[in-house]
Coordinates of C-alpha atoms in Angstrom, one line a residue:
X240 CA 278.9 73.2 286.1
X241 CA 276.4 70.4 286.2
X242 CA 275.8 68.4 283.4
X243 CA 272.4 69.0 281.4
X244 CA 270.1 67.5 279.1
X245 CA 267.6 68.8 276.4
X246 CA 264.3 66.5 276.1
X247 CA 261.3 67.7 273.8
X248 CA 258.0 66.6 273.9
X249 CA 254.7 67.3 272.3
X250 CA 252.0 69.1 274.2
X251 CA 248.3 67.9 273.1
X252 CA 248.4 70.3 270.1
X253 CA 251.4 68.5 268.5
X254 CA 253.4 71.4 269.8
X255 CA 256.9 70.8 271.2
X256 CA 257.6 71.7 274.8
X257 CA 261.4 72.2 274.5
X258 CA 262.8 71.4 278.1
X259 CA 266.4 71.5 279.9
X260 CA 267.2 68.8 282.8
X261 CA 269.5 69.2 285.6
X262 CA 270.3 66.5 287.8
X263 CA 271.7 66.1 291.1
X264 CA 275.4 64.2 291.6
X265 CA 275.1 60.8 290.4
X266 CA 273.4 58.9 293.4
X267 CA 270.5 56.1 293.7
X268 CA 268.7 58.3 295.9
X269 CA 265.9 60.3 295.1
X270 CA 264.9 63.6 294.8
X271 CA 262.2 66.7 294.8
X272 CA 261.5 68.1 291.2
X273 CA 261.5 72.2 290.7
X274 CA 260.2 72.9 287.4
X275 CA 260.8 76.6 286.1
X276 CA 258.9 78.9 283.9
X277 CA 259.8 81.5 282.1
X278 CA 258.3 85.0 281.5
X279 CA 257.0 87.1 278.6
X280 CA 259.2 87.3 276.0
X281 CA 261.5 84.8 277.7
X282 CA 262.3 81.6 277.0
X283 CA 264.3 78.6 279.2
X284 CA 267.7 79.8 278.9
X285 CA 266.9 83.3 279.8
X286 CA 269.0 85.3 282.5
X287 CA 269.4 83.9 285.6
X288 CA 266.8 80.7 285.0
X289 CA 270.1 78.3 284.6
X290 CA 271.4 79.6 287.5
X291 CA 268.4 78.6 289.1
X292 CA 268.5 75.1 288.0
X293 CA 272.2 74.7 288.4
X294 CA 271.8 76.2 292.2
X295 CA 268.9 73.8 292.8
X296 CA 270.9 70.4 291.3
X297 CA 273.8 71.2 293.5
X298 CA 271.3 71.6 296.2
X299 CA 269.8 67.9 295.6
X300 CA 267.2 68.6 293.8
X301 CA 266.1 68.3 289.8
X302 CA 266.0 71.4 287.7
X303 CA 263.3 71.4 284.7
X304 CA 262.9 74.1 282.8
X305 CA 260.5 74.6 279.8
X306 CA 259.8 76.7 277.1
X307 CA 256.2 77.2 276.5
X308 CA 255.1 75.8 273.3
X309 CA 254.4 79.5 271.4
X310 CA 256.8 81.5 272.8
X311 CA 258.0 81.5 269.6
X312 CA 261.8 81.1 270.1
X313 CA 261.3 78.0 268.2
X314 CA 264.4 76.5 271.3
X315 CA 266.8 79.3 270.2
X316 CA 268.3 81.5 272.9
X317 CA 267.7 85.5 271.7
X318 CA 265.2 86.7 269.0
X319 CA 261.4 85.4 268.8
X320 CA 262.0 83.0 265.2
X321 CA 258.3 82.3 264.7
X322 CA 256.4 85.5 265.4
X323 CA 252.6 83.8 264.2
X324 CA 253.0 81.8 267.2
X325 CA 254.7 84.0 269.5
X326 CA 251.0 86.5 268.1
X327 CA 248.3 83.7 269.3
X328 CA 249.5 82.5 272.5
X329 CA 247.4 83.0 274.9
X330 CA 247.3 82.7 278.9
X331 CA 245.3 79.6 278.9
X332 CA 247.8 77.7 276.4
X333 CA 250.7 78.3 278.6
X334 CA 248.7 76.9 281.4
X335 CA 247.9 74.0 279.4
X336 CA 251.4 73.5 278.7
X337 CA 252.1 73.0 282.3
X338 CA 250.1 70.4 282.5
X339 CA 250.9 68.8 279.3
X340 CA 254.8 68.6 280.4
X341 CA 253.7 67.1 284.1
X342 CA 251.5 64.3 282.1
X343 CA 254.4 63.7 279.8
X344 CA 256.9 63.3 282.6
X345 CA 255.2 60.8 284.4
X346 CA 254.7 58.5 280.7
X347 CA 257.1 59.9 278.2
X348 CA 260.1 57.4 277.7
X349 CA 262.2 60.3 277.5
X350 CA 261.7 61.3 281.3
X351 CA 261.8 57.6 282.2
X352 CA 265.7 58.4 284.0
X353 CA 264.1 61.5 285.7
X354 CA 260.9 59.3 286.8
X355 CA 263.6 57.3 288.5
X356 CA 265.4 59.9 290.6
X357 CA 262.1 61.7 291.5
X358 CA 260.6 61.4 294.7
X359 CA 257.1 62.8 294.0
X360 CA 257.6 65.9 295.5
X361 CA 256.8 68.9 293.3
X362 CA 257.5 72.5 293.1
X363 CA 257.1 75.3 290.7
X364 CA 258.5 78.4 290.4
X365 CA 258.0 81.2 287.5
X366 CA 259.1 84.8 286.9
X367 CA 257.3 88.0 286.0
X368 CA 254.3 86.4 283.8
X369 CA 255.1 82.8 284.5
X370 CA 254.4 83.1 288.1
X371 CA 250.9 84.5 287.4
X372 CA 250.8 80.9 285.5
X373 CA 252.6 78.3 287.9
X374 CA 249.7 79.7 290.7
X375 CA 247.1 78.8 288.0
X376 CA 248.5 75.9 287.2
X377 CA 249.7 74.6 290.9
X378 CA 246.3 76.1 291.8
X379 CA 244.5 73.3 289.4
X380 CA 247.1 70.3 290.6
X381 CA 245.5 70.9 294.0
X382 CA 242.3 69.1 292.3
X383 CA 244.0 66.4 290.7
X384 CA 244.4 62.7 292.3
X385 CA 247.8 62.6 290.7
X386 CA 249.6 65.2 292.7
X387 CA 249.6 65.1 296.8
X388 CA 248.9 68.3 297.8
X389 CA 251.1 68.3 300.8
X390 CA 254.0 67.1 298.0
X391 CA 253.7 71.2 296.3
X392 CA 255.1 74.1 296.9
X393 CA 254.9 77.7 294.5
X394 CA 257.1 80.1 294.3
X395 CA 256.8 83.5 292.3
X396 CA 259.8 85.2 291.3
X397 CA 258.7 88.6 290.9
X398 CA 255.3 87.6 289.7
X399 CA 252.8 89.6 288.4
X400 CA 250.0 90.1 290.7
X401 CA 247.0 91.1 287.7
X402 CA 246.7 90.2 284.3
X403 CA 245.2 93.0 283.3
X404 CA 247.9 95.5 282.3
X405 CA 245.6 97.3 279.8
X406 CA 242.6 99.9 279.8
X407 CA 239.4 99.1 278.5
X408 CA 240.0 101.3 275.5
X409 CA 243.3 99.9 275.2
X410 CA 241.5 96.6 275.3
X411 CA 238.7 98.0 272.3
X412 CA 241.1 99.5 270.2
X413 CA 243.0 96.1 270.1
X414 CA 240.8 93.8 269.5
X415 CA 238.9 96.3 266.6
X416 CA 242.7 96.3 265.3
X417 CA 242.9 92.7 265.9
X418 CA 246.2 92.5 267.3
X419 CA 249.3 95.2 269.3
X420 CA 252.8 95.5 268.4
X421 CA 255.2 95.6 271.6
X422 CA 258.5 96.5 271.2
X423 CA 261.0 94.0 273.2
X424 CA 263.7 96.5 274.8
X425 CA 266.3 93.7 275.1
X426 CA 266.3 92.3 271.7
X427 CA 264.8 95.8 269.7
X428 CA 262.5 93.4 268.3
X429 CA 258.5 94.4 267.6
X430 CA 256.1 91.1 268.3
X431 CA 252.6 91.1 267.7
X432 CA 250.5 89.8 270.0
X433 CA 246.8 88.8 268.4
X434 CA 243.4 90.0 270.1
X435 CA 242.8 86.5 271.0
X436 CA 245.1 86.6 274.0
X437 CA 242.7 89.4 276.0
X438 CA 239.6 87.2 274.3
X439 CA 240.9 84.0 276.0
X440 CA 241.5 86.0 279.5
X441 CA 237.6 87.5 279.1
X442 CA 236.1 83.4 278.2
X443 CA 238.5 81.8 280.7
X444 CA 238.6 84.8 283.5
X445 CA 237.7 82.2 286.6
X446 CA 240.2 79.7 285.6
X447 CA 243.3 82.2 285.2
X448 CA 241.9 84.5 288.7
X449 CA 245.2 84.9 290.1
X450 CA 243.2 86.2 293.5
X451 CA 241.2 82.2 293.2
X452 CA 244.6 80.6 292.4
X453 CA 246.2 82.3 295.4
X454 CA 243.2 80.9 298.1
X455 CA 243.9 77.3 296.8
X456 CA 247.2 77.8 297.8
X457 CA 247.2 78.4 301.0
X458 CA 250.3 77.1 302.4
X459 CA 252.1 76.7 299.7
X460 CA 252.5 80.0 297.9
X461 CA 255.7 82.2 298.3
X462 CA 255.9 85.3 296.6
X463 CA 259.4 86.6 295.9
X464 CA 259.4 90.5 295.4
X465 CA 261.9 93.1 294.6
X466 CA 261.3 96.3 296.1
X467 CA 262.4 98.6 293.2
X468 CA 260.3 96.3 290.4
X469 CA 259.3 98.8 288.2
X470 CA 258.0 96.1 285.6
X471 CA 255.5 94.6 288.4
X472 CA 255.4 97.0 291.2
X473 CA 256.0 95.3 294.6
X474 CA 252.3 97.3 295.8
X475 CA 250.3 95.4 292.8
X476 CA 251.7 91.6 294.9
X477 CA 250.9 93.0 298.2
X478 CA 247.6 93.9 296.9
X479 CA 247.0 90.1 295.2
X480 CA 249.2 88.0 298.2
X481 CA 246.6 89.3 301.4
X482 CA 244.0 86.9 299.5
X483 CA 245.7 83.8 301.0
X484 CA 243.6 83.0 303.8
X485 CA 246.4 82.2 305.9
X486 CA 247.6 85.5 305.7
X487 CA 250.4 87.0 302.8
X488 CA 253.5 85.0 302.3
X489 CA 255.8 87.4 300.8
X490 CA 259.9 88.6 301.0
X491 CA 260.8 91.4 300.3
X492 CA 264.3 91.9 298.3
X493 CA 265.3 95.0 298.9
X494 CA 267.5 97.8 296.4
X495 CA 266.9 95.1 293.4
X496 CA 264.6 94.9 290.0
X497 CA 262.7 92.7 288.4
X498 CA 265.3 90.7 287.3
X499 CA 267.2 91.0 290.5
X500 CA 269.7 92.8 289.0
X501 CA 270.9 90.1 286.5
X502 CA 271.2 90.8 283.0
X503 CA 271.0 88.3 279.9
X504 CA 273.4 87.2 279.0
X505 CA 274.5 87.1 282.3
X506 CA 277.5 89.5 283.2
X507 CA 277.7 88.8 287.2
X508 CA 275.9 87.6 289.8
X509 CA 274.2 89.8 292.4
X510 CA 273.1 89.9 295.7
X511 CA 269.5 90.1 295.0
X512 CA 269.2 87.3 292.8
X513 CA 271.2 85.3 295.6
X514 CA 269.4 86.5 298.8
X515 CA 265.8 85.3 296.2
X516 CA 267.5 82.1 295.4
X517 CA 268.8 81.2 298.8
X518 CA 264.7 82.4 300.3
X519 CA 263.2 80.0 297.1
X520 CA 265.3 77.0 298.2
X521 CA 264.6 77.4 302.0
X522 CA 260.8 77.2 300.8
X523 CA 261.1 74.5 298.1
X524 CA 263.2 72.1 299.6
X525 CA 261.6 69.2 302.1
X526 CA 262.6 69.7 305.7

């Protein structure tokens, strides 16, 4: 195992982005950066994310992976501790959050060791509901001075393809209730999400458009799919990865789930999650 290190920060709320650091072999060469998001209901240490960033270390590259700032696990590794934030986050905070950690890694003293072994190259992959945000958030970088676009790459891990997973009288009755419960089938743990999180999807729809995100990143999206999802069904990607106007960059895994097969805590690992990881590394990493 490669050695890693924990480093908070504070987004610009004052919230702590809990991250984990991986590093390649001690060398004084440098190195691409793959930062990792986590789902809904996850958090960094979830399932096969650490395999991710101990694969991608031993493949010469650093591993950051984040918590988002109201996820609510408040850095622990199982139940959601702080269920009021877990309730108001919302798609454009974790987006935010993205962008808080890249702004922090290129001033925090914290990250001054990683600043040194990074060679400005970027990518960004996320499962389920954090690729939906690393092609927001990638999709915005594209715009900003500070990142080269040629330097990024995206890759969603079996990413949602909509946010909208709701009916408009789901959609009513929720925000007249003012929040839902959802029941988390690994944990047996009911969370409440607040109305606020379909609110700030309705104010903020053209900044989270997954279809907009997607024709920014032309050329440097790869979406990741397994062919039995039945979380994110592998027609609803199809249906959102033709909008690249270069035509649709997807792989299909086949005879996997959503979470390639692997379990948390981790019991094995299986062939889907290694035929995804070895097709994410052969897109990430620099030729």
């Amino acid at each position: 195992m490669i050695a890693e290190s924990s480093i908070s920060v504070q987004n610009r709320h004052g919230d702590l982005l809990h991250t984990t650091v991986t590093m390649p072999a001690s060398d004084a060469s440098q190195h691409p950066l793959l930062l990792i998001l986590h789902g809904h209901k996850g958090f960094r240490n979830y399932g096969f994310l650490p395999w991710i960033s101990q694969g991608a270390s031993a493949s010469g590259m650093i591993a950051l992976r984040m918590c988002f700032s109201l996820n609510g696990m408040d850095n622990t590794a199982w139940l959601v501790q702080k269920p009021d934030d877990f309730a108001r986050n919302t798609l454009s905070r974790e987006v935010d959050d993205v962008h808080d950690l890249l702004a922090q890694l290129r001033s925090h003293d914290e990250f001054a060791a990683l600043r040194q072994r990074w060679n400005g190259r970027l990518a960004i992959a996320g499962h389920s509901r954090g690729g939906g945000i690393a092609q927001v958030a990638a999709g915005e970088l594209t715009y900003n001075r500070d990142v080269v676009a040629s330097n990024l790459r995206v890759v969603g891990l079996n990413s949602v393809g909509t946010w909208r997973r709701w009916t408009a009288r789901q959609a009513e009755a929720w925000r007249r209730a003012g929040y839902v419960d959802v029941n988390n089938q690994r944990t047996g743990q009911t969370v409440r999400i607040n109305a606020s999180f379909v609110d700030d999807l309705e104010a903020n729809a053209k900044r989270l458009s997954l279809t907009q995100a997607v024709e920014r990143l032309d050329g440097r999206m790869l979406f990741i799919h397994a062919a039995q999802d039945l979380t994110v069904p592998l027609a609803e990607i199809r249906e959102l990865a033709v909008h690249a106007p270069g035509g649709q960059n997807l792989t299909v895994i086949e005879n996997t789930t959503h979470t390639f097969g692997m379990t948390h805590p981790v019991e094995r690992i299986t062939p889907g999650f290694l035929e995804a990881f070895t097709q994410m590394m052969n897109w990430v990493q620099p030729e």
